[in-house]
Structures are given as C-alpha cells and as structure tokens.
Tab-separated table of C-alpha atoms and ligand atoms in Angstrom:
chain	number	residue	atom	x	y	z
A	1	MET	CA	24.850	148.893	101.973
A	2	GLN	CA	23.304	146.040	103.932
A	3	SER	CA	24.020	145.950	107.656
A	4	TYR	CA	24.287	142.893	109.848
A	5	VAL	CA	24.613	141.978	113.521
A	6	LEU	CA	27.009	139.557	115.176
A	7	ALA	CA	25.408	137.105	117.592
A	8	ALA	CA	27.416	134.923	119.962
A	9	ASP	CA	26.505	131.996	122.154
A	10	LEU	CA	28.768	131.247	125.090
A	11	GLY	CA	28.430	127.633	126.178
A	12	GLY	CA	30.404	125.462	128.565
A	13	THR	CA	31.581	123.411	125.558
A	14	ASN	CA	31.645	125.791	122.589
A	15	LEU	CA	31.792	129.477	121.825
A	16	ARG	CA	29.849	130.184	118.639
A	17	MET	CA	29.224	133.283	116.601
A	18	ALA	CA	27.198	134.141	113.512
A	19	ALA	CA	26.747	137.155	111.268
A	20	VAL	CA	22.981	137.566	110.953
A	21	SER	CA	20.938	139.788	108.620
A	22	GLU	CA	18.115	142.013	109.876
A	23	LYS	CA	15.638	139.399	108.660
A	24	GLY	CA	17.321	136.615	110.583
A	25	ALA	CA	19.343	134.941	107.815
A	26	ILE	CA	22.620	133.455	109.024
A	27	LEU	CA	25.234	134.887	106.636
A	28	SER	CA	28.270	133.135	108.112
A	29	HIS	CA	29.287	131.446	111.319
A	30	ALA	CA	32.309	130.420	113.324
A	31	LEU	CA	32.899	128.123	116.288
A	32	MET	CA	35.650	127.209	118.729
A	33	PRO	CA	35.825	125.106	121.899
A	34	THR	CA	35.425	127.193	125.061
A	35	PRO	CA	38.893	127.007	126.672
A	36	ASP	CA	39.088	125.497	130.165
A	37	ALA	CA	39.222	128.212	132.824
A	38	VAL	CA	38.733	130.941	130.216
A	39	SER	CA	39.499	134.413	131.577
A	40	SER	CA	37.699	137.691	130.815
A	41	SER	CA	40.628	139.111	128.857
A	42	GLN	CA	40.997	135.869	126.888
A	43	LEU	CA	37.263	135.956	126.069
A	44	GLY	CA	37.642	139.403	124.491
A	45	GLY	CA	40.383	138.100	122.180
A	46	LEU	CA	38.364	135.021	121.230
A	47	LEU	CA	35.274	137.085	120.386
A	48	ASP	CA	37.438	139.314	118.222
A	49	GLN	CA	38.867	136.264	116.453
A	50	LEU	CA	35.413	134.740	115.800
A	51	ALA	CA	34.149	138.111	114.532
A	52	GLU	CA	37.056	138.195	112.070
A	53	GLU	CA	36.092	134.725	110.779
A	54	CYS	CA	32.439	135.785	110.451
A	55	ARG	CA	33.453	138.932	108.549
A	56	ASP	CA	35.660	136.863	106.218
A	57	GLY	CA	32.673	134.584	105.622
A	58	ILE	CA	30.594	137.461	104.285
A	59	LYS	CA	33.515	139.013	102.376
A	60	GLY	CA	33.273	142.330	104.179
A	61	VAL	CA	29.848	143.067	102.707
A	62	GLY	CA	27.751	145.308	104.921
A	63	GLN	CA	28.333	147.121	108.136
A	64	LEU	CA	28.199	145.808	111.691
A	65	SER	CA	25.259	147.502	113.435
A	66	ALA	CA	25.091	145.703	116.809
A	67	VAL	CA	26.208	142.677	118.824
A	68	GLY	CA	24.128	140.166	120.784
A	69	MET	CA	25.300	137.477	123.156
A	70	GLY	CA	23.663	134.567	124.956
A	71	VAL	CA	25.248	133.496	128.246
A	72	PRO	CA	24.653	130.611	130.670
A	73	ALA	CA	23.936	133.034	133.506
A	74	PRO	CA	20.983	134.980	134.934
A	75	VAL	CA	20.299	138.157	132.966
A	76	PRO	CA	17.833	140.465	134.766
A	77	ALA	CA	15.433	142.802	132.996
A	78	ASN	CA	17.711	145.809	133.554
A	79	PHE	CA	21.073	144.068	133.351
A	80	ASP	CA	24.228	145.965	134.338
A	81	GLY	CA	26.426	143.694	132.196
A	82	ILE	CA	28.228	141.960	135.059
A	83	LEU	CA	28.106	138.152	135.032
A	84	THR	CA	27.302	136.913	138.512
A	85	LYS	CA	26.430	133.227	138.465
A	86	LEU	CA	27.999	130.843	135.939
A	87	PRO	CA	28.169	127.352	137.432
A	88	ASN	CA	29.572	125.967	134.158
A	89	ILE	CA	32.190	128.663	133.493
A	90	ARG	CA	33.192	129.832	136.953
A	91	THR	CA	36.289	131.702	135.789
A	92	LEU	CA	34.085	134.337	134.123
A	93	GLN	CA	32.302	135.130	137.378
A	94	GLY	CA	32.365	138.892	137.953
A	95	THR	CA	33.258	139.689	134.330
A	96	ASP	CA	31.862	143.000	133.092
A	97	LEU	CA	30.647	141.564	129.786
A	98	GLY	CA	28.959	144.815	128.818
A	99	LEU	CA	32.249	146.690	129.083
A	100	LEU	CA	34.078	143.912	127.266
A	101	LEU	CA	31.635	143.926	124.319
A	102	LYS	CA	31.900	147.698	124.154
A	103	GLU	CA	35.710	147.546	124.083
A	104	VAL	CA	35.855	144.822	121.435
A	105	PHE	CA	33.047	145.988	119.111
A	106	ASN	CA	32.067	149.559	120.022
A	107	VAL	CA	28.484	149.175	118.739
A	108	PRO	CA	25.154	148.810	120.612
A	109	PHE	CA	24.925	145.405	122.287
A	110	HIS	CA	22.457	143.132	124.042
A	111	ILE	CA	23.104	140.285	126.493
A	112	GLU	CA	20.545	137.540	127.111
A	113	ASN	CA	20.311	134.380	129.168
A	114	ASP	CA	20.976	131.501	126.743
A	115	ALA	CA	17.692	129.646	127.318
A	116	THR	CA	15.679	132.865	127.106
A	117	ALA	CA	17.575	133.588	123.870
A	118	ALA	CA	16.467	130.184	122.506
A	119	ALA	CA	12.842	131.037	123.391
A	120	ILE	CA	13.197	134.395	121.614
A	121	GLY	CA	14.787	132.734	118.552
A	122	GLU	CA	11.959	130.186	118.213
A	123	HIS	CA	9.418	132.983	118.739
A	124	TRP	CA	11.031	135.195	116.094
A	125	LEU	CA	11.638	132.615	113.355
A	126	GLY	CA	10.712	129.149	114.555
A	127	ALA	CA	8.119	126.925	116.199
A	128	THR	CA	6.367	129.617	118.269
A	129	ARG	CA	6.265	132.347	115.614
A	130	GLU	CA	3.185	134.548	116.023
A	131	ILE	CA	2.283	132.644	119.194
A	132	ASP	CA	1.643	135.027	122.107
A	133	SER	CA	2.464	132.786	125.051
A	134	SER	CA	4.778	129.810	125.048
A	135	ILE	CA	7.104	127.748	127.189
A	136	CYS	CA	10.511	126.860	125.751
A	137	VAL	CA	12.468	124.054	127.443
A	138	THR	CA	16.116	123.484	126.570
A	139	LEU	CA	16.928	119.809	127.065
A	140	GLY	CA	20.685	119.317	126.944
A	141	THR	CA	23.424	118.447	129.426
A	142	GLY	CA	21.232	120.411	131.841
A	143	ILE	CA	17.729	121.835	131.592
A	144	GLY	CA	16.976	125.512	131.019
A	145	GLY	CA	13.913	127.374	129.950
A	146	GLY	CA	12.474	130.568	128.615
A	147	LEU	CA	8.973	131.999	128.766
A	148	ILE	CA	7.311	134.223	126.202
A	149	LEU	CA	4.261	135.914	127.737
A	150	ASN	CA	2.059	138.140	125.603
A	151	GLY	CA	4.824	138.291	123.003
A	152	GLN	CA	7.546	139.345	125.441
A	153	PRO	CA	10.266	137.306	127.164
A	154	LEU	CA	10.028	137.062	130.954
A	155	ARG	CA	13.458	137.940	132.382
A	156	GLY	CA	12.582	138.716	135.993
A	157	ARG	CA	14.074	141.225	138.404
A	158	ASP	CA	17.025	138.968	139.220
A	159	GLY	CA	17.241	137.193	135.882
A	160	SER	CA	15.722	133.878	136.940
A	161	GLY	CA	12.576	134.387	134.841
A	162	GLY	CA	11.811	131.208	132.892
A	163	GLU	CA	14.303	129.143	134.890
A	164	MET	CA	12.552	125.775	135.146
A	165	GLY	CA	15.382	123.230	135.343
A	166	HIS	CA	15.375	123.374	139.125
A	167	ILE	CA	11.685	122.876	139.760
A	168	CYS	CA	11.448	120.008	142.215
A	169	VAL	CA	9.684	116.885	140.951
A	170	GLU	CA	10.861	114.429	143.658
A	171	PRO	CA	11.175	115.916	147.176
A	172	GLU	CA	13.766	113.423	148.489
A	173	GLY	CA	15.258	112.804	145.068
A	174	HIS	CA	18.713	112.927	143.526
A	175	PRO	CA	20.924	115.765	144.866
A	176	CYS	CA	21.369	118.660	142.445
A	177	GLY	CA	24.261	121.048	141.811
A	178	CYS	CA	21.967	123.945	142.729
A	179	GLY	CA	21.933	122.771	146.364
A	180	SER	CA	18.417	121.308	146.286
A	181	ARG	CA	17.272	117.725	145.600
A	182	GLY	CA	15.028	116.106	143.029
A	183	CYS	CA	15.130	118.945	140.493
A	184	VAL	CA	13.725	118.048	137.074
A	185	GLU	CA	17.250	118.511	135.661
A	186	GLN	CA	18.204	115.399	137.662
A	187	TYR	CA	15.517	113.360	135.841
A	188	ALA	CA	15.117	114.664	132.299
A	189	SER	CA	18.446	116.084	131.074
A	190	ALA	CA	20.908	114.140	128.915
A	191	THR	CA	23.055	113.629	132.021
A	192	ALA	CA	20.042	112.280	133.913
A	193	ILE	CA	19.021	109.921	131.089
A	194	THR	CA	22.500	108.376	131.141
A	195	ARG	CA	22.373	108.018	134.943
A	196	ILE	CA	18.859	106.529	135.040
A	197	ALA	CA	19.751	103.997	132.327
A	198	ASN	CA	22.839	103.116	134.335
A	199	GLU	CA	20.707	102.560	137.474
A	200	LYS	CA	18.623	100.143	135.405
A	201	GLY	CA	21.731	98.204	134.383
A	202	LEU	CA	22.144	99.736	130.927
A	203	PHE	CA	25.689	101.090	130.949
A	204	THR	CA	26.321	103.715	128.262
A	205	ASN	CA	28.592	106.701	127.732
A	206	ASP	CA	25.836	109.172	126.949
A	207	ALA	CA	22.133	109.733	126.292
A	208	ARG	CA	22.651	109.197	122.566
A	209	GLU	CA	23.623	105.588	123.259
A	210	VAL	CA	20.570	105.142	125.488
A	211	TYR	CA	18.476	106.286	122.530
A	212	THR	CA	20.268	103.842	120.220
A	213	ALA	CA	19.362	101.088	122.693
A	214	PHE	CA	15.756	102.348	122.692
A	215	ARG	CA	15.658	102.050	118.909
A	216	LYS	CA	16.785	98.433	119.251
A	217	GLY	CA	13.934	97.790	121.691
A	218	ASP	CA	16.027	97.501	124.878
A	219	SER	CA	13.472	97.486	127.711
A	220	ARG	CA	15.797	99.342	130.104
A	221	ALA	CA	16.136	102.171	127.592
A	222	VAL	CA	12.363	102.219	127.015
A	223	GLU	CA	11.821	102.484	130.803
A	224	THR	CA	14.477	105.190	131.089
A	225	PHE	CA	12.699	107.405	128.581
A	226	SER	CA	9.293	106.827	130.137
A	227	THR	CA	10.757	107.798	133.538
A	228	MET	CA	12.258	110.911	131.963
A	229	ALA	CA	8.937	111.770	130.267
A	230	ARG	CA	7.010	111.287	133.516
A	231	TYR	CA	9.168	113.723	135.493
A	232	LEU	CA	9.298	116.281	132.706
A	233	GLY	CA	5.506	115.981	132.451
A	234	ILE	CA	5.066	116.625	136.195
A	235	MET	CA	7.026	119.875	135.812
A	236	LEU	CA	5.266	120.948	132.612
A	237	ALA	CA	1.753	120.150	133.890
A	238	GLY	CA	2.323	122.647	136.697
A	239	LEU	CA	3.539	125.281	134.249
A	240	VAL	CA	0.686	124.598	131.815
A	241	ASN	CA	-1.848	125.411	134.541
A	242	THR	CA	0.144	128.411	135.759
A	243	ILE	CA	0.834	130.023	132.401
A	244	ASN	CA	-1.880	128.592	130.126
A	245	PRO	CA	0.435	128.751	127.070
A	246	GLU	CA	-0.569	128.037	123.496
A	247	ARG	CA	2.571	126.085	122.796
A	248	ILE	CA	5.381	124.189	124.514
A	249	VAL	CA	8.517	124.029	122.402
A	250	LEU	CA	11.337	121.646	123.287
A	251	VAL	CA	14.827	122.386	121.984
A	252	GLY	CA	18.311	120.964	122.577
A	253	GLY	CA	20.138	117.707	121.931
A	254	VAL	CA	17.718	115.446	123.841
A	255	THR	CA	14.920	116.293	121.364
A	256	ALA	CA	16.726	113.987	118.888
A	257	ALA	CA	15.066	111.209	120.939
A	258	TRP	CA	11.582	112.706	120.376
A	259	ASP	CA	9.859	109.413	119.512
A	260	ALA	CA	11.219	107.881	122.730
A	261	PHE	CA	9.461	110.283	125.101
A	262	ALA	CA	7.022	112.733	123.441
A	263	ALA	CA	3.871	110.556	123.604
A	264	ASP	CA	4.445	109.690	127.284
A	265	LEU	CA	5.168	113.342	128.022
A	266	GLU	CA	1.939	114.498	126.388
A	267	ALA	CA	-0.012	111.858	128.301
A	268	GLU	CA	1.554	112.905	131.617
A	269	ILE	CA	0.668	116.560	131.027
A	270	ALA	CA	-2.890	115.598	130.019
A	271	ASN	CA	-3.280	113.439	133.150
A	272	ARG	CA	-2.132	116.131	135.537
A	273	ALA	CA	-3.060	119.552	134.156
A	274	TYR	CA	-6.530	121.056	133.832
A	275	GLU	CA	-8.258	119.855	130.706
A	276	ALA	CA	-8.613	123.122	128.781
A	277	PRO	CA	-5.032	124.417	129.211
A	278	ALA	CA	-3.626	120.904	128.593
A	279	LEU	CA	-5.528	120.696	125.303
A	280	ARG	CA	-4.490	124.253	124.413
A	281	ALA	CA	-0.746	123.723	124.960
A	282	LYS	CA	0.491	122.017	121.822
A	283	LEU	CA	3.786	120.170	122.350
A	284	VAL	CA	6.247	120.722	119.502
A	285	ARG	CA	9.938	120.338	118.672
A	286	GLY	CA	12.006	123.436	117.970
A	287	VAL	CA	12.732	124.025	114.298
A	288	LEU	CA	15.917	126.105	114.544
A	289	GLY	CA	18.137	123.390	116.029
A	290	ASP	CA	21.414	124.687	117.452
A	291	ASN	CA	20.698	128.133	116.001
A	292	ALA	CA	17.743	129.029	118.248
A	293	GLY	CA	19.938	130.704	120.876
A	294	ILE	CA	22.160	132.519	118.426
A	295	LEU	CA	19.137	133.853	116.509
A	296	GLY	CA	17.534	134.976	119.772
A	297	ALA	CA	20.738	136.850	120.642
A	298	ALA	CA	20.695	138.369	117.142
A	299	ARG	CA	17.109	139.546	117.670
A	300	GLY	CA	18.223	141.299	120.882
A	301	ALA	CA	21.086	142.945	118.992
A	302	ILE	CA	18.748	144.209	116.268
A	303	ASP	CA	16.390	145.644	118.920
A	304	ALA	CA	19.343	147.308	120.689
A	305	TRP	CA	20.403	148.845	117.401
A	306	LEU	CA	16.887	150.067	116.522
A	307	GLU	CA	16.652	151.764	119.916
B	1	LIG	ZN1	18.640	121.921	141.040
C-alpha cells in the first residue's frame, strides 16, 4: 500500500493542504480562507477538516505517514513547536503547534518557516534542483527568503536564517512594520510596488494593476518597476558576495511581472557585486508556483518519517 504525507501551508490569507506522495506528486489538495483572529483550538479543527478533504480526494488510498507544515514565523534549527512571532496572525502567538499536530494527526511531523519551505521545495523538485547553494526570495505581500547552503537549508539558532526581507536598502527610508526603516520589503514587495506607483501619481488597487499599466507602456509603472528592481538588486548584490550562490530563485505573486523588473535587477546585481559571483549566480523564476512551500513542507514530513 502506498503511503503519503499531508503538507499544510498557513498563510495570513489562506490555509492550504495537500496530500503528497513520497516522490513529491500532489495527489489532492484543499484550501480555505484563514479565519480572522483564528485561535489555536480552531486551527486544530480546520486542519482536521482539510485533511478529510485531502483524504477524500485520494479515495482513501494509502496510509498517512507524516505531516509537514509551513508557518509565517521563525522556526529555529531545534524547534520546540511553540509559535513565537507571527506578525500576520497574532492570535496564534504562543500556540504549541507541535502538540496540536500530534493531537490531530498522531504521526511524525515537521514544522518549517514558510519561506524556507519554499526554498526547500524548489531545491527538491524545482528551479534549484541539484544546485548546492542558492538564494530563494519570496516576493508577495511581504518579502521572505530561504537559503540552501551546501544542500541544506539554513534555519539559524533563533529561526531567522534566510530572513532577507528586512535588510536595509535605504537608511532613512520608509518605516517598516519590523520597527526599522528602509527595509527591502518596503521597496520590492507587492505592497511596496502599489505604494511607489501611487507616489508617482499612478493610483491602483494592487501590484497586478501596476503591471497591467506597465504592459500598456505607462511611464510611471515602468519607473516603479525599475525602482523596485534597483532596491532588490542592492539587497541581492550584498547576498551574492556573501554567499556566492549558484542560483537565485524568485518565487511568489510578484514574479508574474518578471519582464517588468528582471533585466534591471540582473544589471543592478552585476553593477554592485564582485564579477565572478555575479556571473555565477543565475537569476531564475521558481517553477513550482504556489506549491513551492507546500512541497517543501512535504519534504520535511518525509524526512521526519524516515527518521
Ligand atoms: Zn523591516
């Protein structure tokens, strides 16, 4: 009988789950909006409900071997399972997620930071497969990141390994939710793109509309994306020198606007980083789309099971 893992991705907007085979095939999936002010006990019920939908999707074939979950919170190398810092889902602060997963599923489990999970997913099955060292940047509402060094994810002692959204690129710049100013998240996320376009007199509801304007040749949209590319390039040039990766993979919703910023971004990195590492670090788009994080969480579950 074939076994499978369940992998979940907890986001500020949606809670997703998939049944995934040992080889990384998504067998079924389920999704629901993350309720406002979701509580720990409510989360347990919702995970159970999504698991039921995933099981229905595969018609009860196979046996659940492990569970993996990506969370928008720091996950240290030796994580105790307690969620400490969730700026986007504050009501889950202090939740013992390890205990909760054990109660709901009673199988081995693995918890991963969501951006690190995306890096692991792309490394397992996507754009950085068989690449030893890579930088993964998640460009969405905010900016996150994950590092794969010598084939292994960098988690860090306090779970901030790979966190690159709050690298400062403008010392006296726009204030950031993290308490600092001028973080790259304030210049290159979807939220930032909308704000920058707005500052240039292009009033839109979201970054998607800024991209639509770019496609129509609107000069304010063109400038917005080159500003975004410049700041993202400043951040990545520093990391390219520091880490000397073979690949930089960009994932998340903003990558839909690839043609609006990728050339400028490459040029900025080339202008600022040392020549050899800049040439080495190939800039690519993720290939797993929304599934990168969920597949990374699945990989963690499979490893937890094999242990
Ligand atoms: Zn910040």
